XYZ file of N, CA, C and O in Angstrom:
636
model
N 47.448 127.851 85.351
C 48.863 127.756 85.030
C 49.688 127.449 86.280
O 50.720 126.845 86.193
N 49.239 127.894 87.451
C 49.960 127.579 88.682
C 51.112 128.516 88.939
O 51.329 129.492 88.236
N 51.879 128.216 89.970
C 52.991 129.085 90.324
C 54.165 128.873 89.377
O 54.366 127.791 88.832
N 54.924 129.926 89.179
C 56.083 129.881 88.291
C 57.365 129.568 89.043
O 58.349 129.158 88.449
N 57.332 129.797 90.356
C 58.557 129.623 91.138
C 58.194 129.146 92.541
O 57.209 129.587 93.117
N 59.004 128.235 93.046
C 58.881 127.811 94.443
C 60.240 128.017 95.090
O 61.216 128.352 94.419
N 60.309 127.790 96.379
C 61.582 127.989 97.082
C 62.678 127.075 96.531
O 63.865 127.408 96.617
N 62.289 125.936 95.935
C 63.287 125.033 95.340
C 63.967 125.663 94.124
O 65.018 125.210 93.699
N 63.356 126.710 93.558
C 63.883 127.380 92.374
C 64.751 128.589 92.728
O 65.122 129.354 91.838
N 65.047 128.785 93.997
C 65.839 129.933 94.432
C 67.177 129.423 94.966
O 67.215 128.600 95.886
N 68.251 129.935 94.382
C 69.608 129.517 94.752
C 70.404 130.746 95.166
O 70.581 131.666 94.364
N 70.859 130.774 96.416
C 71.613 131.917 96.938
C 73.047 131.499 97.241
O 73.353 130.315 97.361
N 73.920 132.495 97.335
C 75.339 132.264 97.657
C 76.004 131.257 96.721
O 76.780 130.398 97.168
N 75.697 131.351 95.454
C 76.282 130.438 94.473
C 77.681 130.918 94.093
O 77.935 132.116 94.004
N 78.562 129.989 93.861
C 79.968 130.300 93.612
C 80.321 129.992 92.161
O 80.959 128.980 91.873
N 79.904 130.844 91.253
C 80.208 130.681 89.828
C 81.201 131.769 89.420
O 81.281 132.817 90.064
N 81.942 131.517 88.344
C 82.994 132.440 87.942
C 82.687 133.264 86.700
O 83.447 134.157 86.358
N 81.588 132.948 86.002
C 81.291 133.684 84.778
C 79.809 133.588 84.440
O 79.089 132.751 85.000
N 79.388 134.429 83.525
C 78.010 134.398 83.036
C 77.695 133.027 82.442
O 76.625 132.461 82.684
N 78.628 132.460 81.693
C 78.431 131.143 81.082
C 78.253 130.078 82.161
O 77.375 129.218 82.060
N 79.060 130.142 83.218
C 78.921 129.194 84.333
C 77.544 129.317 84.989
O 76.938 128.307 85.365
N 77.046 130.540 85.123
C 75.721 130.752 85.715
C 74.654 130.109 84.829
O 73.776 129.392 85.317
N 74.731 130.341 83.531
C 73.731 129.780 82.610
C 73.771 128.254 82.605
O 72.723 127.602 82.562
N 74.980 127.683 82.670
C 75.105 126.218 82.762
C 74.492 125.706 84.057
O 73.767 124.706 84.068
N 74.779 126.396 85.152
C 74.257 125.970 86.456
C 72.731 126.063 86.494
O 72.068 125.153 87.003
N 72.177 127.142 85.950
C 70.717 127.273 85.913
C 70.121 126.147 85.077
O 69.108 125.546 85.460
N 70.733 125.836 83.961
C 70.242 124.763 83.084
C 70.273 123.411 83.805
O 69.313 122.628 83.707
N 71.357 123.152 84.537
C 71.451 121.896 85.297
C 70.408 121.850 86.400
O 69.794 120.813 86.646
N 70.208 122.989 87.087
C 69.195 123.035 88.146
C 67.804 122.788 87.548
O 66.982 122.109 88.150
N 67.549 123.331 86.357
C 66.253 123.126 85.701
C 66.020 121.643 85.439
O 64.906 121.146 85.608
N 67.082 120.937 85.061
C 66.946 119.493 84.838
C 66.670 118.779 86.167
O 65.792 117.919 86.250
N 67.396 119.158 87.221
C 67.186 118.541 88.533
C 65.786 118.803 89.067
O 65.211 117.959 89.759
N 65.212 119.955 88.728
C 63.873 120.320 89.195
C 62.759 119.714 88.339
O 61.592 119.848 88.668
N 63.131 119.076 87.219
C 62.126 118.474 86.351
C 61.507 119.435 85.345
O 60.536 119.094 84.675
N 62.062 120.632 85.235
C 61.568 121.615 84.270
C 61.929 121.167 82.855
O 61.223 121.453 81.896
N 63.029 120.431 82.761
C 63.497 119.895 81.485
C 64.146 118.539 81.726
O 64.534 118.223 82.846
N 64.262 117.766 80.655
C 65.042 116.527 80.709
C 66.356 116.699 79.957
O 67.115 115.749 79.816
N 66.604 117.914 79.450
C 67.761 118.155 78.590
C 68.426 119.488 78.941
O 68.152 120.522 78.328
N 69.304 119.457 79.947
C 69.986 120.673 80.403
C 70.791 121.314 79.279
O 70.845 122.548 79.177
N 71.395 120.514 78.427
C 72.211 121.063 77.342
C 71.355 121.863 76.355
O 71.768 122.939 75.899
N 70.173 121.375 76.029
C 69.287 122.110 75.114
C 68.863 123.444 75.736
O 68.792 124.466 75.039
N 68.600 123.448 77.030
C 68.229 124.683 77.711
C 69.410 125.642 77.727
O 69.268 126.837 77.448
N 70.594 125.138 78.026
C 71.798 125.966 78.010
C 72.002 126.590 76.631
O 72.287 127.790 76.513
N 71.836 125.811 75.580
C 71.985 126.337 74.219
C 70.937 127.409 73.928
O 71.229 128.402 73.240
N 69.725 127.243 74.452
C 68.679 128.254 74.268
C 69.056 129.551 74.992
O 68.846 130.648 74.462
N 69.632 129.426 76.200
C 70.123 130.616 76.902
C 71.220 131.296 76.085
O 71.207 132.516 75.902
N 72.173 130.517 75.585
C 73.277 131.090 74.811
C 72.774 131.801 73.562
O 73.260 132.891 73.215
N 71.827 131.180 72.864
C 71.282 131.795 71.661
C 70.721 133.176 71.997
O 71.002 134.159 71.322
N 69.958 133.251 73.095
C 69.353 134.534 73.482
C 70.409 135.532 73.907
O 70.343 136.713 73.571
N 71.420 135.079 74.633
C 72.495 135.975 75.081
C 73.227 136.590 73.888
O 73.701 137.719 73.971
N 73.314 135.845 72.797
C 73.998 136.351 71.607
C 73.168 137.355 70.818
O 73.694 138.042 69.944
N 71.875 137.435 71.120
C 70.997 138.382 70.419
C 71.121 139.792 70.988
O 71.184 140.759 70.253
N 71.140 139.891 72.300
C 71.137 141.189 72.982
C 71.397 140.945 74.463
O 71.082 139.876 74.976
N 71.934 141.950 75.139
C 72.227 141.756 76.556
C 70.971 141.450 77.348
O 69.890 141.953 77.047
N 71.139 140.615 78.354
C 70.044 140.303 79.269
C 70.302 140.910 80.641
O 69.469 140.790 81.527
N 71.467 141.548 80.785
C 71.741 142.269 82.020
C 70.924 143.545 82.024
O 70.883 144.274 81.035
N 70.258 143.792 83.134
C 69.405 144.971 83.233
C 70.208 146.096 83.882
O 71.152 146.575 83.294
N 69.838 146.458 85.101
C 70.540 147.490 85.859
C 70.702 147.034 87.296
O 70.012 146.124 87.752
N 71.629 147.675 87.980
C 71.824 147.444 89.424
C 72.166 146.001 89.773
O 71.765 145.497 90.822
N 72.873 145.286 88.887
C 73.329 143.938 89.206
C 72.337 142.831 88.922
O 72.567 141.691 89.307
N 71.246 143.146 88.244
C 70.237 142.140 87.898
C 70.323 141.778 86.420
O 70.599 142.636 85.579
N 70.052 140.508 86.124
C 69.939 140.043 84.735
C 68.681 139.196 84.621
O 68.229 138.596 85.603
N 68.142 139.158 83.411
C 66.961 138.331 83.144
C 67.269 137.448 81.924
O 66.778 137.690 80.827
N 68.115 136.425 82.123
C 68.344 135.498 81.016
C 67.073 134.705 80.755
O 66.325 134.420 81.692
N 66.806 134.428 79.500
C 65.614 133.643 79.220
C 65.860 132.651 78.100
O 66.609 132.909 77.168
N 65.221 131.501 78.262
C 65.360 130.403 77.303
C 63.969 129.972 76.853
O 63.083 129.769 77.680
N 63.829 129.859 75.553
C 62.618 129.283 74.963
C 63.075 128.032 74.235
O 63.955 128.095 73.385
N 62.489 126.890 74.594
C 62.935 125.633 73.999
C 61.844 124.574 74.095
O 61.095 124.533 75.076
N 61.802 123.732 73.088
C 60.891 122.585 73.123
C 61.294 121.620 74.241
O 60.480 120.806 74.685
N 62.529 121.717 74.732
C 63.004 120.846 75.810
C 62.466 121.273 77.176
O 62.602 120.530 78.149
N 61.867 122.454 77.259
C 61.311 122.935 78.524
C 59.862 122.473 78.616
O 59.066 122.714 77.712
N 59.541 121.798 79.726
C 58.221 121.186 79.887
C 57.137 122.171 80.298
O 55.974 122.028 79.911
N 57.485 123.136 81.141
C 56.503 124.110 81.619
C 57.226 125.398 81.986
O 58.407 125.395 82.318
N 56.495 126.503 81.899
C 57.083 127.804 82.201
C 57.478 127.876 83.667
O 56.730 127.446 84.551
N 58.658 128.415 83.896
C 59.178 128.476 85.245
C 60.163 129.632 85.378
O 60.675 130.143 84.385
N 60.417 130.006 86.619
C 61.387 131.050 86.941
C 62.392 130.464 87.929
O 62.012 129.747 88.851
N 63.666 130.774 87.717
C 64.720 130.393 88.658
C 65.471 131.662 89.048
O 65.887 132.431 88.179
N 65.628 131.876 90.355
C 66.425 132.992 90.858
C 67.769 132.421 91.285
O 67.830 131.437 92.017
N 68.836 133.062 90.805
C 70.192 132.559 91.034
C 71.067 133.729 91.470
O 71.352 134.636 90.682
N 71.473 133.723 92.747
C 72.296 134.797 93.301
C 73.723 134.295 93.509
O 73.933 133.285 94.172
N 74.674 135.010 92.926
C 76.077 134.622 93.078
C 76.734 135.413 94.220
O 76.300 136.512 94.555
N 77.781 134.822 94.778
C 78.505 135.462 95.875
C 79.187 136.742 95.420
O 79.345 137.675 96.196
N 79.611 136.761 94.154
C 80.303 137.945 93.635
C 79.650 138.368 92.318
O 79.076 137.544 91.596
N 79.753 139.644 92.031
C 79.217 140.171 90.775
C 80.118 139.724 89.625
O 81.348 139.691 89.752
N 79.478 139.356 88.516
C 80.189 138.807 87.360
C 80.017 139.704 86.133
O 78.985 140.365 85.974
N 81.014 139.688 85.260
C 80.892 140.419 84.003
C 79.683 139.878 83.246
O 79.534 138.654 83.088
N 78.817 140.799 82.794
C 77.595 140.399 82.101
C 77.152 141.609 81.290
O 76.943 142.679 81.873
N 77.014 141.509 79.997
C 76.539 142.663 79.239
C 75.209 143.158 79.811
O 74.262 142.388 79.944
N 75.187 144.445 80.205
C 73.996 144.981 80.861
C 73.726 146.398 80.379
O 74.607 147.064 79.834
N 72.509 146.858 80.629
C 72.104 148.193 80.196
C 72.950 149.280 80.840
O 73.216 150.299 80.222
N 73.372 149.077 82.087
C 74.148 150.097 82.779
C 75.649 149.795 82.816
O 76.419 150.517 83.433
N 76.060 148.702 82.149
C 77.480 148.364 82.079
C 78.051 147.807 83.373
O 79.261 147.607 83.483
N 77.204 147.545 84.352
C 77.673 147.034 85.647
C 77.587 145.511 85.674
O 76.750 144.915 85.007
N 78.445 144.863 86.479
C 78.384 143.404 86.612
C 77.094 142.959 87.291
O 76.383 143.760 87.904
N 76.813 141.663 87.182
C 75.557 141.081 87.655
C 75.832 140.039 88.736
O 76.751 139.241 88.613
N 74.994 140.061 89.771
C 75.079 139.020 90.791
C 73.721 138.371 91.078
O 73.639 137.422 91.849
N 72.661 138.863 90.448
C 71.338 138.266 90.636
C 70.698 138.042 89.268
O 70.463 138.992 88.527
N 70.431 136.778 88.972
C 69.767 136.418 87.717
C 68.369 135.907 88.023
O 68.194 135.058 88.891
N 67.415 136.446 87.309
C 66.041 135.944 87.375
C 65.791 135.319 86.011
O 65.494 136.007 85.036
N 65.994 133.998 85.954
C 65.949 133.276 84.686
C 64.526 132.828 84.364
O 63.832 132.284 85.216
N 64.135 133.055 83.120
C 62.819 132.653 82.640
C 62.994 131.467 81.706
O 63.791 131.528 80.771
N 62.265 130.401 81.968
C 62.333 129.188 81.148
C 60.930 128.912 80.623
O 59.993 128.751 81.410
N 60.795 128.878 79.299
C 59.471 128.779 78.697
C 59.477 127.766 77.562
O 60.405 127.764 76.738
N 58.445 126.922 77.498
C 58.343 126.003 76.357
C 58.242 126.798 75.051
O 57.619 127.865 75.010
N 58.854 126.285 74.013
C 58.862 126.970 72.718
C 57.440 127.312 72.247
O 57.210 128.373 71.670
N 56.491 126.438 72.506
C 55.107 126.656 72.062
C 54.469 127.873 72.729
O 53.470 128.394 72.237
N 55.054 128.354 73.849
C 54.502 129.508 74.560
C 55.351 130.757 74.353
O 55.230 131.737 75.100
N 56.182 130.751 73.306
C 57.120 131.841 73.067
C 56.439 133.190 72.894
O 56.928 134.207 73.377
N 55.320 133.233 72.224
C 54.654 134.505 71.967
C 53.633 134.897 73.011
O 53.067 135.985 72.948
N 53.388 134.034 73.981
C 52.362 134.322 74.978
C 52.978 134.395 76.369
O 53.345 135.471 76.837
N 53.120 133.260 77.014
C 53.640 133.213 78.378
C 55.002 133.883 78.473
O 55.265 134.645 79.405
N 55.879 133.622 77.509
C 57.225 134.194 77.544
C 57.181 135.717 77.589
O 57.824 136.352 78.433
N 56.414 136.313 76.696
C 56.357 137.772 76.649
C 55.738 138.350 77.914
O 56.184 139.388 78.419
N 54.735 137.687 78.440
C 54.103 138.169 79.668
C 55.038 138.028 80.867
O 55.133 138.938 81.695
N 55.740 136.910 80.966
C 56.708 136.725 82.053
C 57.803 137.780 81.970
O 58.193 138.374 82.983
N 58.306 138.007 80.782
C 59.374 138.990 80.580
C 58.885 140.388 80.967
O 59.576 141.129 81.672
N 57.701 140.734 80.531
C 57.125 142.040 80.848
C 56.932 142.209 82.350
O 57.312 143.238 82.923
N 56.346 141.221 82.997
C 56.098 141.301 84.444
C 57.406 141.369 85.225
O 57.514 142.095 86.213
N 58.421 140.631 84.775
C 59.715 140.654 85.457
C 60.367 142.025 85.300
O 60.922 142.575 86.262
N 60.289 142.591 84.113
C 60.849 143.926 83.877
C 60.162 144.961 84.766
O 60.820 145.845 85.337
N 58.853 144.846 84.914
C 58.108 145.768 85.784
C 58.565 145.609 87.231
O 58.799 146.603 87.932
N 58.729 144.360 87.678
C 59.218 144.122 89.041
C 60.576 144.784 89.257
O 60.822 145.394 90.305
N 61.454 144.665 88.272
C 62.811 145.197 88.418
C 62.857 146.722 88.395
O 63.874 147.316 88.751
N 61.772 147.354 87.997
C 61.708 148.819 88.058
C 61.334 149.298 89.460
O 61.443 150.479 89.766
N 60.910 148.374 90.318
C 60.499 148.725 91.676
C 61.687 148.638 92.633
O 62.191 147.546 92.901
N 62.136 149.778 93.164
C 63.281 149.764 94.092
C 63.074 148.836 95.286
O 64.020 148.173 95.715
N 61.851 148.769 95.820
C 61.586 147.904 96.978
C 61.810 146.440 96.631
O 62.343 145.672 97.438
N 61.387 146.039 95.431
C 61.578 144.652 94.995
C 63.064 144.346 94.860
O 63.548 143.338 95.380
N 63.802 145.212 94.163
C 65.245 144.992 93.973
C 65.957 144.898 95.316
O 66.779 144.008 95.538
N 65.640 145.816 96.216
C 66.286 145.823 97.533
C 65.956 144.547 98.313
O 66.832 143.956 98.947
N 64.691 144.137 98.257
C 64.284 142.925 98.964
C 65.066 141.711 98.459
O 65.638 140.951 99.246
N 65.097 141.494 97.148
C 65.788 140.326 96.578
C 67.283 140.404 96.867
O 67.914 139.406 97.203
N 67.853 141.593 96.762
C 69.287 141.751 97.006
C 69.646 141.429 98.455
O 70.660 140.801 98.732
N 68.825 141.846 99.392
C 69.175 141.726 100.809
C 68.691 140.446 101.474
O 69.060 140.175 102.610
N 67.867 139.661 100.795
C 67.327 138.453 101.403
C 68.027 137.197 100.878
O 68.337 137.109 99.693
N 68.255 136.262 101.768
C 68.716 134.932 101.364
C 67.671 133.884 101.732
O 67.961 132.698 101.763
N 66.458 134.338 102.017
C 65.351 133.475 102.382
C 64.658 132.999 101.101
O 63.907 133.758 100.476
N 64.929 131.766 100.707
C 64.404 131.236 99.440
C 62.885 131.266 99.388
O 62.298 131.569 98.348
N 62.231 130.973 100.495
C 60.762 130.972 100.530
C 60.238 132.388 100.284
O 59.323 132.604 99.480
N 60.811 133.369 100.970
C 60.355 134.759 100.836
C 60.632 135.298 99.429
O 59.787 135.989 98.846
N 61.798 134.992 98.876
C 62.127 135.453 97.523
C 61.160 134.837 96.517
O 60.615 135.536 95.652
N 60.932 133.534 96.628
C 60.020 132.858 95.702
C 58.624 133.467 95.785
O 57.979 133.712 94.754
N 58.160 133.716 96.993
C 56.816 134.285 97.181
C 56.733 135.664 96.540
O 55.777 135.968 95.824
N 57.739 136.482 96.756
C 57.730 137.859 96.217
C 57.771 137.843 94.693
O 57.035 138.580 94.037
N 58.609 136.999 94.111
C 58.685 136.911 92.648
C 57.380 136.367 92.087
O 56.826 136.915 91.125
N 56.867 135.305 92.685
C 55.649 134.694 92.160
C 54.456 135.654 92.242
O 53.648 135.708 91.323
N 54.376 136.416 93.321
C 53.297 137.408 93.420
C 53.397 138.419 92.276
O 52.388 138.833 91.725
N 54.619 138.789 91.927
C 54.822 139.775 90.870
C 54.471 139.268 89.491
O 53.977 140.021 88.650
N 54.730 138.001 89.236
C 54.449 137.471 87.898
C 53.121 136.731 87.822
O 52.646 136.430 86.738
N 52.493 136.472 88.968
C 51.258 135.684 88.963
C 50.103 136.408 88.295
O 49.138 135.777 87.866
N 50.181 137.710 88.178
C 49.106 138.442 87.514
C 49.038 138.096 86.029
O 48.111 138.487 85.344
N 49.991 137.320 85.533
C 49.945 136.832 84.158
C 48.663 136.048 83.941
O 48.011 136.166 82.909
N 48.288 135.267 84.940
C 47.056 134.481 84.819
C 45.863 135.401 84.615
O 44.985 135.123 83.818
N 45.838 136.541 85.333
C 44.744 137.495 85.163
C 44.725 138.050 83.755
O 43.678 138.197 83.137
N 45.900 138.365 83.207
C 45.997 138.882 81.853
C 45.453 137.873 80.853
O 44.763 138.231 79.907
N 45.762 136.588 81.055
C 45.330 135.569 80.105
C 43.811 135.384 80.162
O 43.184 135.077 79.171
N 43.218 135.597 81.343
C 41.765 135.478 81.466
C 41.055 136.551 80.643
O 39.935 136.352 80.191
N 41.744 137.682 80.421
C 41.151 138.780 79.675
C 41.221 138.548 78.169
O 40.519 139.181 77.417
N 42.102 137.675 77.708
C 42.283 137.457 76.272
C 41.068 136.837 75.630
O 40.322 136.126 76.180
């Protein structure tokens, strides 16, 4: 399956004004990175999921996720904003770090669930949260995230 994130997928010090702006920006970046050819379809997939239940976790982190036939391969994008934004979250606090999951519709019940599970586990680790919050090093952030979710491949080998 390969890596889910590279340093090109990490965006720091972004200047967005709302959760919707963040989702649009992530969708556009996904198109620029070749993850999709249709940023609007990805944006609509993010919106659909946002309307189901909050994707804001705790401590300023969110895990927006999109499942769409317009997504070519599973990928992760980390998007850090300069300021915390209103975002429905488990702890009611605003969000400034989004770890976006982008998954082809055909992998909705497999890769998507495993990526979501692994990301949730990472976010329970104080060291991981602190590292991502305090670092603006795209290479280091990508490496840390990819190490955390790369065990998905091991899980699939067991199936």
